[in-house]
């Protein structure tokens, strides 16, 4: 057993002990990373938790659980964008056995045509709403367009002649605008 990383029982105990503010941070990060994916914030959180509990991802003892899970969600979202933008949900956080452990719930990986059409419609609405939100902020709108094309940070900085500080400032401005307009996340 790796003593440099938390074991599943310690992870479960840490999850049980999360404060409301920690859960809010996870949901906010999940909403941000789920943007553009065919999944929601809770799906990303569930995948990150499941991967941690299964041992596929190990949380080092030197790191707090919430930042670790946020990093795991970011990694999962990045990988999903590389594989047709889908996160394959295999675990339901509501499905637990008598011992309290998560049960693996198989999910059909292929959605039907109606689900794909609704997801595409929802994505179009989200993009239009974000374009309207940043209509008066050319830099943020440009960065949004780059994000939708999956450009890397370095590519965005080079194309827009930005240094690290300017890039971070625009990102912060975008995050604040989105969180201000949609404090509870996107609701269709």
XYZ file of C-alpha atoms in Angstrom:
188
model
C 0.000 0.000 0.000
C 1.262 3.470 -0.889
C 1.610 5.415 2.369
C 2.366 8.619 0.433
C -1.254 8.709 -0.771
C -4.607 8.564 0.996
C -6.349 5.191 0.942
C -10.042 4.860 -0.074
C -11.301 4.827 3.529
C -9.456 8.062 4.273
C -10.876 9.577 1.084
C -14.414 8.549 2.140
C -13.887 10.118 5.561
C -12.572 13.315 3.965
C -15.556 13.413 1.578
C -17.956 13.010 4.500
C -16.219 15.897 6.255
C -16.414 18.385 3.384
C -17.963 21.707 4.341
C -20.645 23.433 2.276
C -18.064 25.893 0.943
C -15.925 22.977 -0.274
C -18.890 21.477 -2.110
C -19.656 24.877 -3.633
C -16.047 25.155 -4.855
C -16.268 21.683 -6.411
C -19.558 22.502 -8.143
C -18.267 25.842 -9.427
C -15.137 24.220 -10.839
C -17.253 21.409 -12.277
C -19.508 23.900 -14.068
C -16.484 25.651 -15.558
C -14.801 22.450 -16.734
C -18.057 20.900 -18.008
C -18.679 23.830 -20.324
C -18.582 22.483 -23.845
C -18.846 18.853 -22.773
C -21.844 16.566 -23.045
C -21.994 16.260 -19.261
C -22.681 18.363 -16.198
C -20.713 19.479 -13.178
C -22.010 16.610 -11.056
C -20.859 14.111 -13.687
C -17.318 15.473 -13.515
C -17.365 15.479 -9.720
C -18.646 11.896 -9.738
C -15.954 10.776 -12.162
C -13.219 12.442 -10.098
C -14.502 10.893 -6.861
C -14.928 7.462 -8.466
C -11.422 7.549 -9.941
C -10.010 8.526 -6.556
C -11.933 5.849 -4.658
C -11.039 3.165 -7.187
C -7.353 4.037 -6.988
C -7.130 5.121 -10.632
C -6.098 8.530 -9.280
C -4.207 8.811 -6.019
C -4.385 11.860 -3.797
C -0.997 12.548 -2.191
C -0.999 13.206 1.541
C 0.694 16.534 0.907
C -2.373 17.830 -0.957
C -5.836 18.779 0.289
C -8.713 16.767 -1.185
C -10.694 19.626 -2.766
C -7.823 21.000 -4.898
C -6.938 17.423 -5.849
C -10.513 16.711 -7.016
C -10.609 20.007 -8.928
C -7.394 19.020 -10.695
C -8.823 15.575 -11.429
C -11.958 17.160 -12.927
C -9.804 19.388 -15.100
C -7.834 16.384 -16.290
C -10.984 14.363 -16.984
C -12.547 17.272 -18.895
C -9.373 17.752 -20.936
C -9.283 14.054 -21.811
C -12.987 14.117 -22.707
C -12.439 16.991 -25.110
C -9.857 14.853 -26.847
C -12.304 11.963 -27.143
C -15.319 13.534 -28.828
C -16.188 15.690 -25.807
C -17.838 13.044 -23.686
C -17.350 11.887 -20.160
C -18.503 8.327 -19.704
C -20.378 8.230 -16.423
C -19.979 4.840 -14.776
C -20.829 5.707 -11.192
C -23.932 7.186 -9.654
C -23.347 9.062 -6.409
C -26.882 8.076 -5.382
C -26.291 4.350 -5.832
C -24.686 2.938 -2.719
C -24.575 -0.524 -1.276
C -25.547 -1.469 2.258
C -21.974 -0.788 3.365
C -22.141 2.802 2.029
C -19.713 2.211 -0.838
C -20.463 3.493 -4.321
C -21.966 1.001 -6.727
C -20.820 0.906 -10.329
C -23.766 1.614 -12.588
C -23.104 0.765 -16.256
C -24.221 3.461 -18.653
C -24.888 3.080 -22.354
C -21.999 4.949 -24.011
C -24.035 5.835 -27.110
C -26.743 8.424 -26.598
C -29.777 8.387 -28.837
C -30.390 10.943 -31.589
C -32.814 12.985 -29.490
C -30.300 13.322 -26.655
C -27.558 14.389 -29.079
C -29.892 16.936 -30.700
C -30.902 18.390 -27.322
C -27.256 18.574 -26.249
C -26.322 20.402 -29.461
C -29.232 22.799 -28.974
C -28.210 23.424 -25.369
C -24.617 24.040 -26.448
C -25.764 26.576 -29.046
C -27.780 28.387 -26.372
C -24.789 28.426 -24.014
C -22.454 29.797 -26.683
C -24.973 32.496 -27.666
C -25.415 33.476 -24.001
C -21.644 33.711 -23.488
C -21.207 35.718 -26.693
C -23.885 38.141 -25.474
C -22.243 38.333 -22.040
C -18.878 39.286 -23.551
C -20.194 41.404 -26.449
C -18.651 44.549 -24.898
C -15.350 42.885 -23.967
C -13.393 42.137 -27.127
C -10.500 40.406 -25.341
C -12.813 38.088 -23.409
C -14.853 37.334 -26.530
C -11.675 36.529 -28.447
C -10.516 34.226 -25.651
C -13.937 32.542 -25.601
C -13.667 31.847 -29.333
C -10.180 30.413 -28.812
C -11.519 28.204 -26.006
C -14.262 26.897 -28.276
C -11.592 25.933 -30.801
C -9.587 24.214 -28.012
C -6.483 26.356 -28.414
C -3.881 25.910 -25.695
C -2.959 28.691 -23.288
C 0.298 29.254 -25.142
C -1.465 29.505 -28.511
C -3.981 31.986 -27.107
C -1.214 34.093 -25.573
C 0.790 34.118 -28.812
C -2.191 34.917 -31.064
C -3.363 37.767 -28.831
C 0.078 39.060 -27.816
C -0.541 38.465 -24.092
C 1.858 37.853 -21.244
C 1.000 35.630 -18.255
C -0.353 38.532 -16.212
C -2.635 39.823 -18.989
C -3.858 36.293 -19.724
C -4.676 35.707 -16.039
C -6.433 39.080 -15.804
C -8.706 38.306 -18.750
C -9.458 34.816 -17.390
C -10.311 36.271 -13.981
C -12.580 38.882 -15.602
C -14.328 36.145 -17.597
C -14.765 33.925 -14.541
C -16.233 36.783 -12.514
C -18.616 37.771 -15.301
C -19.838 34.185 -15.746
C -20.203 33.590 -12.001
C -21.985 36.954 -11.664
C -24.460 36.230 -14.453
C -24.952 32.552 -13.604
C -24.322 32.168 -9.837
C -26.163 28.835 -9.753
C -24.592 27.614 -12.978
C -26.256 27.280 -16.350
C -29.931 26.371 -16.168
C -31.750 25.727 -19.404
